[in-house]
Amino acid sequence: MRTMKALLTVFIALLPAALIAQTDSRLIVGADFEVLFDNMEASGSDIDRSGTVFSARLTPYVGWGWNERNRLVVGVGLRQDFGDSCKFLSDVKPIVYYRYGGERWSANAGIFPRHLLKGDYSPALFKQSWCYLNDRLMGFSATYACPKGMWEAAFSWDGMRSENKREQFRLISAGRRDFGDHFYLGYSAAMTHLALSARELPSEGVVDYIFLNPYVGTRFTAFFDFDVRAHLLWSYQNDRVEDNRKLPVGGQVDLSLAKWGFRLENDTYFGNNQLAFYEKYGSLLYGSMEFYATRRNIYNRTALSYHRSFFHETLSVGAAFEAHYEGKSVALQQIVNVKVNLEKIWKFK
């Protein structure tokens, strides 16, 4: 709790200056709360990544807003992994950022929550549980949104070179453009650089990883809401220590139909192993669903899910049952997710 006290002390110290400097000001107090249960049963598959993420996180924050579009926010993320009885909290991390929110452009700078990003990122790039455990970006982001589409880019410095930490950064981007009422084009992309720690161990390696996912889709309503999307997945991966370059490529077709908050989805990927160095670098390098490391050039995901928001979208509840087939056997996954987002604003003129 020392981190929270220090952040609050800094905010309170700066508050009088903010009051004097701005006449159109706002005090912002809020909290984000999330519980995630994600259970994977993959025993017997080529890619045995069985395990459970069951955890809760509370992120209280305070901020100061001015001129309607600017805010400076200080907070802390408090995470407890269920069953972790050795610690009072499993993880404590600060949130400190500036946000600009215009009619079309928005931007963030500092240490800010991942949920402020609005792009549509493929699970071949980021899966839900990885995003939950890596819920902050440390750097910058910019988003442009209009009625016909959006564009977004972000830079995050995820690792500073030290004795216990490897240098690492990521560039990510996503965009989408609607054409008429039924068709759209989009993409998601990322560039990750993973370097050495200060110990410079030969086993650490230096890796460049570039991922590109353009897609085209159509949506229409015929009692159900249908969405059909075709993807190209391509990546360049280079382990410099071994001078080992990989250029995996594949295609994917997504089908979904939704009604009353329920959604039935089927995604089929055909192509090369997209996680060429997963056995060596794991989730440090990759944030994707592990089954994209297919050894049989196929991966199929079928999911039945439910998601609804309540109380003016302050509470959202989601649940899903998923089956993953990687060419040999079926792995089963169950997900339950509960989110609460509360914010109160006091205006001063």
Short mmCIF file of C-alpha atoms in Angstrom, two decimals:
data_model
loop_
_atom_site.label_atom_id
_atom_site.label_comp_id
_atom_site.label_asym_id
_atom_site.label_seq_id
_atom_site.Cartn_x
_atom_site.Cartn_y
_atom_site.Cartn_z
CA MET A 1 0.00 0.00 0.00
CA ARG A 2 3.05 2.30 0.18
CA THR A 3 2.84 2.79 -3.59
CA MET A 4 -0.76 3.98 -3.36
CA LYS A 5 0.06 6.38 -0.52
CA ALA A 6 2.98 7.84 -2.45
CA LEU A 7 0.86 8.39 -5.57
CA LEU A 8 -1.93 10.04 -3.59
CA THR A 9 0.61 12.30 -1.86
CA VAL A 10 1.94 13.48 -5.21
CA PHE A 11 -1.59 14.11 -6.53
CA ILE A 12 -2.66 16.08 -3.45
CA ALA A 13 0.51 18.16 -3.60
CA LEU A 14 -0.23 19.15 -7.21
CA LEU A 15 -3.94 19.78 -6.67
CA PRO A 16 -3.70 23.42 -5.42
CA ALA A 17 -1.64 24.40 -8.49
CA ALA A 18 -4.23 22.83 -10.77
CA LEU A 19 -7.04 24.72 -9.02
CA ILE A 20 -5.25 28.04 -9.39
CA ALA A 21 -4.21 27.51 -13.01
CA GLN A 22 -7.58 26.40 -14.37
CA THR A 23 -11.06 27.79 -13.91
CA ASP A 24 -12.86 25.10 -15.90
CA SER A 25 -11.63 22.10 -13.91
CA ARG A 26 -12.92 18.70 -12.82
CA LEU A 27 -12.03 16.35 -10.01
CA ILE A 28 -12.25 12.74 -11.19
CA VAL A 29 -12.56 9.77 -8.83
CA GLY A 30 -13.09 6.26 -10.14
CA ALA A 31 -12.36 2.56 -9.92
CA ASP A 32 -12.12 -0.34 -12.35
CA PHE A 33 -12.76 -3.84 -11.02
CA GLU A 34 -12.37 -7.11 -12.91
CA VAL A 35 -12.61 -10.82 -12.11
CA LEU A 36 -11.37 -13.35 -14.66
CA PHE A 37 -11.75 -17.12 -14.58
CA ASP A 38 -10.01 -18.75 -17.57
CA ASN A 39 -9.55 -22.51 -17.43
CA MET A 40 -7.81 -24.43 -20.23
CA GLU A 41 -7.93 -28.24 -20.42
CA ALA A 42 -5.47 -29.24 -23.16
CA SER A 43 -3.99 -32.53 -21.93
CA GLY A 44 -3.23 -34.88 -24.81
CA SER A 45 -2.98 -32.18 -27.45
CA ASP A 46 0.18 -31.33 -29.37
CA ILE A 47 0.20 -27.99 -27.55
CA ASP A 48 -0.46 -28.87 -23.92
CA ARG A 49 -0.95 -25.50 -22.23
CA SER A 50 -3.38 -26.63 -19.53
CA GLY A 51 -3.83 -24.22 -16.67
CA THR A 52 -6.13 -21.76 -14.93
CA VAL A 53 -6.10 -18.02 -14.46
CA PHE A 54 -8.48 -17.10 -11.62
CA SER A 55 -7.91 -13.64 -10.29
CA ALA A 56 -9.40 -10.27 -9.33
CA ARG A 57 -8.00 -6.79 -9.86
CA LEU A 58 -9.10 -3.43 -8.41
CA THR A 59 -7.72 -0.21 -9.92
CA PRO A 60 -8.78 2.89 -7.94
CA TYR A 61 -7.71 6.22 -9.41
CA VAL A 62 -8.02 9.96 -8.95
CA GLY A 63 -7.48 12.61 -11.59
CA TRP A 64 -7.78 16.22 -12.55
CA GLY A 65 -9.46 17.30 -15.78
CA TRP A 66 -9.44 20.68 -17.50
CA ASN A 67 -10.78 22.30 -20.67
CA GLU A 68 -13.13 19.32 -21.15
CA ARG A 69 -10.58 17.27 -23.10
CA ASN A 70 -7.59 16.86 -20.78
CA ARG A 71 -7.04 14.77 -17.69
CA LEU A 72 -4.10 13.77 -15.49
CA VAL A 73 -4.69 10.49 -13.64
CA VAL A 74 -2.91 8.72 -10.77
CA GLY A 75 -3.91 5.26 -9.57
CA VAL A 76 -2.74 1.79 -8.69
CA GLY A 77 -3.62 -1.71 -9.88
CA LEU A 78 -4.14 -4.20 -7.05
CA ARG A 79 -4.30 -7.83 -8.23
CA GLN A 80 -4.91 -10.96 -6.18
CA ASP A 81 -4.58 -14.39 -7.76
CA PHE A 82 -7.08 -16.69 -6.07
CA GLY A 83 -5.39 -19.40 -4.04
CA ASP A 84 -2.22 -17.33 -3.61
CA SER A 85 -2.19 -17.50 0.19
CA CYS A 86 1.47 -16.50 0.58
CA LYS A 87 0.91 -12.81 -0.09
CA PHE A 88 -1.62 -10.16 0.79
CA LEU A 89 -1.57 -9.07 -2.86
CA SER A 90 -0.11 -10.92 -5.82
CA ASP A 91 0.76 -7.77 -7.75
CA VAL A 92 0.75 -3.99 -7.21
CA LYS A 93 1.50 -1.66 -10.11
CA PRO A 94 1.11 2.12 -10.53
CA ILE A 95 -1.05 3.92 -13.10
CA VAL A 96 0.13 7.46 -13.98
CA TYR A 97 -0.86 9.06 -17.27
CA TYR A 98 -2.06 12.08 -19.20
CA ARG A 99 -5.04 11.63 -21.54
CA TYR A 100 -6.37 13.89 -24.27
CA GLY A 101 -9.89 13.05 -25.47
CA GLY A 102 -11.17 15.07 -28.43
CA GLU A 103 -14.16 14.49 -30.68
CA ARG A 104 -12.13 12.27 -33.01
CA TRP A 105 -8.57 12.15 -31.70
CA SER A 106 -7.53 10.76 -28.34
CA ALA A 107 -4.06 10.15 -26.93
CA ASN A 108 -2.37 8.75 -23.82
CA ALA A 109 1.12 9.22 -22.38
CA GLY A 110 2.59 7.52 -19.33
CA ILE A 111 1.55 4.26 -17.68
CA PHE A 112 -2.05 3.69 -18.73
CA PRO A 113 -4.60 0.82 -18.75
CA ARG A 114 -4.77 -1.40 -21.81
CA HIS A 115 -8.57 -1.03 -21.95
CA LEU A 116 -8.09 2.55 -23.21
CA LEU A 117 -7.07 1.04 -26.55
CA LYS A 118 -10.01 0.61 -28.94
CA GLY A 119 -8.48 -1.49 -31.73
CA ASP A 120 -9.62 -4.98 -32.75
CA TYR A 121 -6.57 -7.22 -32.18
CA SER A 122 -6.48 -10.83 -33.38
CA PRO A 123 -6.14 -13.60 -30.77
CA ALA A 124 -3.15 -14.65 -32.90
CA LEU A 125 -1.59 -11.51 -31.41
CA PHE A 126 -3.20 -11.05 -27.96
CA LYS A 127 -5.45 -13.47 -26.08
CA GLN A 128 -7.76 -12.42 -23.25
CA SER A 129 -5.87 -13.86 -20.28
CA TRP A 130 -2.54 -12.42 -21.49
CA CYS A 131 -4.12 -8.96 -21.75
CA TYR A 132 -5.51 -9.36 -18.23
CA LEU A 133 -2.11 -10.22 -16.77
CA ASN A 134 -0.40 -7.52 -18.85
CA ASP A 135 -3.00 -4.82 -18.34
CA ARG A 136 -0.78 -1.72 -18.63
CA LEU A 137 1.08 0.01 -21.44
CA MET A 138 4.12 2.14 -20.62
CA GLY A 139 4.60 4.71 -23.34
CA PHE A 140 2.25 6.43 -25.77
CA SER A 141 -0.87 5.78 -27.82
CA ALA A 142 -3.01 7.71 -30.32
CA THR A 143 -6.47 6.86 -31.66
CA TYR A 144 -8.56 8.41 -34.41
CA ALA A 145 -12.26 7.49 -34.63
CA CYS A 146 -14.99 8.61 -37.03
CA PRO A 147 -18.40 7.17 -38.02
CA LYS A 148 -16.84 5.13 -40.84
CA GLY A 149 -13.86 3.67 -39.01
CA MET A 150 -10.89 4.08 -36.71
CA TRP A 151 -7.10 3.94 -36.55
CA GLU A 152 -4.83 3.38 -33.59
CA ALA A 153 -1.14 3.06 -32.78
CA ALA A 154 0.68 2.52 -29.49
CA PHE A 155 4.24 2.15 -28.25
CA SER A 156 5.03 0.38 -24.97
CA TRP A 157 8.43 -0.04 -23.32
CA ASP A 158 7.82 -3.33 -21.51
CA GLY A 159 11.30 -4.10 -20.20
CA MET A 160 14.21 -1.95 -19.01
CA ARG A 161 17.62 -3.62 -19.20
CA SER A 162 18.76 -4.70 -15.71
CA GLU A 163 20.17 -7.71 -13.90
CA ASN A 164 16.71 -9.27 -13.60
CA LYS A 165 14.89 -7.79 -16.61
CA ARG A 166 15.40 -8.06 -20.34
CA GLU A 167 15.07 -5.01 -22.56
CA GLN A 168 11.84 -5.18 -24.56
CA PHE A 169 9.46 -2.90 -26.42
CA ARG A 170 6.35 -3.29 -28.59
CA LEU A 171 4.73 -1.26 -31.33
CA ILE A 172 1.11 -2.17 -32.02
CA SER A 173 -1.51 -0.77 -34.38
CA ALA A 174 -5.02 -1.52 -35.62
CA GLY A 175 -7.45 0.06 -38.03
CA ARG A 176 -10.80 -0.46 -39.70
CA ARG A 177 -12.79 1.21 -42.48
CA ASP A 178 -16.47 0.56 -43.23
CA PHE A 179 -17.79 0.61 -46.79
CA GLY A 180 -21.54 1.02 -46.84
CA ASP A 181 -23.66 -0.87 -44.32
CA HIS A 182 -22.28 -4.37 -44.89
CA PHE A 183 -18.58 -4.45 -45.82
CA TYR A 184 -15.36 -3.47 -44.07
CA LEU A 185 -11.58 -3.71 -44.29
CA GLY A 186 -9.19 -3.78 -41.36
CA TYR A 187 -5.88 -4.86 -39.93
CA SER A 188 -3.95 -5.46 -36.73
CA ALA A 189 -0.16 -5.40 -36.54
CA ALA A 190 2.70 -5.48 -34.06
CA MET A 191 6.47 -5.27 -33.85
CA THR A 192 8.23 -6.69 -30.78
CA HIS A 193 11.92 -6.46 -29.95
CA LEU A 194 13.23 -8.67 -27.13
CA ALA A 195 16.86 -8.08 -26.15
CA LEU A 196 19.26 -9.13 -23.40
CA SER A 197 19.40 -8.44 -19.70
CA ALA A 198 22.46 -6.84 -18.12
CA ARG A 199 23.79 -10.35 -17.48
CA GLU A 200 23.90 -11.02 -21.26
CA LEU A 201 23.37 -14.75 -20.90
CA PRO A 202 23.86 -16.75 -24.13
CA SER A 203 20.54 -18.50 -23.54
CA GLU A 204 18.55 -15.25 -23.56
CA GLY A 205 18.73 -14.48 -27.28
CA VAL A 206 17.76 -11.33 -29.18
CA VAL A 207 14.53 -11.60 -31.15
CA ASP A 208 12.71 -9.44 -33.69
CA TYR A 209 9.05 -10.30 -34.22
CA ILE A 210 6.80 -8.56 -36.75
CA PHE A 211 3.16 -9.61 -37.13
CA LEU A 212 0.64 -8.43 -39.75
CA ASN A 213 -3.05 -9.38 -39.98
CA PRO A 214 -5.10 -7.66 -42.72
CA TYR A 215 -8.72 -8.79 -43.07
CA VAL A 216 -11.91 -8.19 -45.05
CA GLY A 217 -15.41 -8.84 -43.77
CA THR A 218 -19.14 -8.50 -44.23
CA ARG A 219 -21.96 -8.21 -41.72
CA PHE A 220 -25.71 -8.46 -42.16
CA THR A 221 -28.86 -9.28 -40.22
CA ALA A 222 -31.30 -12.10 -41.01
CA PHE A 223 -32.94 -12.70 -37.61
CA PHE A 224 -29.40 -13.30 -36.30
CA ASP A 225 -26.56 -10.78 -36.63
CA PHE A 226 -24.03 -12.42 -38.96
CA ASP A 227 -20.37 -11.52 -39.36
CA VAL A 228 -18.03 -13.24 -41.85
CA ARG A 229 -14.36 -12.32 -41.95
CA ALA A 230 -11.33 -13.57 -43.96
CA HIS A 231 -7.78 -12.96 -42.65
CA LEU A 232 -4.22 -13.16 -43.85
CA LEU A 233 -1.72 -13.87 -41.06
CA TRP A 234 1.96 -13.22 -41.79
CA SER A 235 4.95 -12.74 -39.54
CA TYR A 236 8.71 -12.25 -39.67
CA GLN A 237 10.62 -13.75 -36.73
CA ASN A 238 14.37 -13.67 -36.28
CA ASP A 239 16.34 -15.15 -33.40
CA ARG A 240 19.58 -13.23 -33.93
CA VAL A 241 21.73 -15.40 -31.66
CA GLU A 242 21.07 -18.46 -33.84
CA ASP A 243 20.54 -16.41 -37.04
CA ASN A 244 17.28 -18.32 -37.34
CA ARG A 245 14.65 -16.58 -39.50
CA LYS A 246 11.04 -17.70 -39.83
CA LEU A 247 8.34 -16.37 -42.20
CA PRO A 248 5.12 -18.19 -41.23
CA VAL A 249 2.03 -17.40 -43.29
CA GLY A 250 -1.57 -18.58 -43.12
CA GLY A 251 -5.20 -17.75 -43.73
CA GLN A 252 -8.18 -17.70 -41.41
CA VAL A 253 -11.96 -17.58 -41.85
CA ASP A 254 -14.21 -16.41 -38.99
CA LEU A 255 -17.96 -17.00 -38.86
CA SER A 256 -20.25 -15.69 -36.12
CA LEU A 257 -23.95 -15.23 -35.42
CA ALA A 258 -25.37 -13.35 -32.46
CA LYS A 259 -28.73 -12.69 -30.79
CA TRP A 260 -29.89 -11.51 -27.34
CA GLY A 261 -26.32 -11.32 -26.05
CA PHE A 262 -25.44 -14.87 -27.15
CA ARG A 263 -22.82 -15.47 -29.82
CA LEU A 264 -21.79 -18.63 -31.70
CA GLU A 265 -18.39 -18.42 -33.38
CA ASN A 266 -16.18 -20.66 -35.50
CA ASP A 267 -12.66 -19.60 -36.56
CA THR A 268 -10.52 -21.82 -38.79
CA TYR A 269 -6.82 -21.19 -39.41
CA PHE A 270 -4.81 -22.96 -42.13
CA GLY A 271 -1.08 -22.34 -42.31
CA ASN A 272 2.32 -22.46 -40.67
CA ASN A 273 3.20 -22.35 -37.00
CA GLN A 274 2.83 -18.65 -36.11
CA LEU A 275 4.73 -19.01 -32.81
CA ALA A 276 8.01 -20.33 -34.14
CA PHE A 277 10.02 -19.68 -30.95
CA TYR A 278 7.32 -20.32 -28.34
CA GLU A 279 9.14 -23.24 -26.73
CA LYS A 280 12.14 -20.98 -26.07
CA TYR A 281 10.57 -17.59 -25.24
CA GLY A 282 6.93 -18.37 -24.36
CA SER A 283 4.61 -15.58 -23.23
CA LEU A 284 7.53 -13.19 -22.82
CA LEU A 285 7.62 -12.80 -26.60
CA TYR A 286 4.11 -13.93 -27.59
CA GLY A 287 0.75 -12.84 -26.19
CA SER A 288 -1.31 -14.98 -28.54
CA MET A 289 -3.45 -18.07 -28.20
CA GLU A 290 -0.95 -20.94 -28.01
CA PHE A 291 -2.77 -23.10 -30.57
CA TYR A 292 -1.47 -20.89 -33.37
CA ALA A 293 1.72 -22.90 -32.80
CA THR A 294 0.00 -25.69 -34.75
CA ARG A 295 2.24 -28.53 -35.92
CA ARG A 296 -0.36 -29.81 -38.39
CA ASN A 297 -1.11 -26.59 -40.27
CA ILE A 298 -4.65 -26.30 -38.88
CA TYR A 299 -6.30 -24.74 -35.87
CA ASN A 300 -10.07 -24.49 -35.31
CA ARG A 301 -11.85 -22.65 -32.51
CA THR A 302 -15.58 -23.05 -31.80
CA ALA A 303 -17.11 -20.92 -29.05
CA LEU A 304 -20.51 -20.25 -27.50
CA SER A 305 -20.52 -17.09 -25.40
CA TYR A 306 -22.80 -14.62 -23.63
CA HIS A 307 -22.08 -10.98 -22.90
CA ARG A 308 -24.32 -8.23 -21.54
CA SER A 309 -23.90 -4.83 -19.92
CA PHE A 310 -26.12 -3.48 -17.14
CA PHE A 311 -26.73 -0.32 -15.09
CA HIS A 312 -25.75 2.17 -17.79
CA GLU A 313 -22.79 -0.01 -18.79
CA THR A 314 -21.12 0.20 -15.38
CA LEU A 315 -21.34 -3.60 -15.04
CA SER A 316 -20.54 -6.13 -17.77
CA VAL A 317 -20.79 -9.91 -17.50
CA GLY A 318 -19.37 -12.44 -19.95
CA ALA A 319 -19.09 -16.22 -20.12
CA ALA A 320 -17.82 -18.56 -22.83
CA PHE A 321 -17.29 -22.23 -23.55
CA GLU A 322 -14.69 -22.89 -26.24
CA ALA A 323 -13.32 -25.93 -28.05
CA HIS A 324 -9.87 -25.76 -29.69
CA TYR A 325 -8.76 -28.33 -32.29
CA GLU A 326 -5.12 -28.31 -33.44
CA GLY A 327 -5.19 -31.27 -35.85
CA LYS A 328 -4.82 -34.01 -33.24
CA SER A 329 -7.24 -33.57 -30.34
CA VAL A 330 -9.70 -31.11 -28.79
CA ALA A 331 -8.86 -28.82 -25.88
CA LEU A 332 -11.68 -27.27 -23.84
CA GLN A 333 -11.74 -23.81 -22.29
CA GLN A 334 -14.18 -22.12 -19.92
CA ILE A 335 -14.15 -18.35 -19.34
CA VAL A 336 -16.10 -16.14 -16.94
CA ASN A 337 -15.42 -12.41 -16.84
CA VAL A 338 -17.01 -9.69 -14.68
CA LYS A 339 -16.12 -6.00 -15.00
CA VAL A 340 -17.23 -2.92 -13.03
CA ASN A 341 -16.35 0.61 -14.15
CA LEU A 342 -17.29 3.50 -11.88
CA GLU A 343 -16.40 7.16 -12.23
CA LYS A 344 -17.61 10.36 -10.57
CA ILE A 345 -16.75 13.85 -11.81
CA TRP A 346 -17.07 17.10 -9.84
CA LYS A 347 -16.87 20.29 -11.90
CA PHE A 348 -15.37 23.58 -10.70
CA LYS A 349 -15.92 26.91 -12.52
#
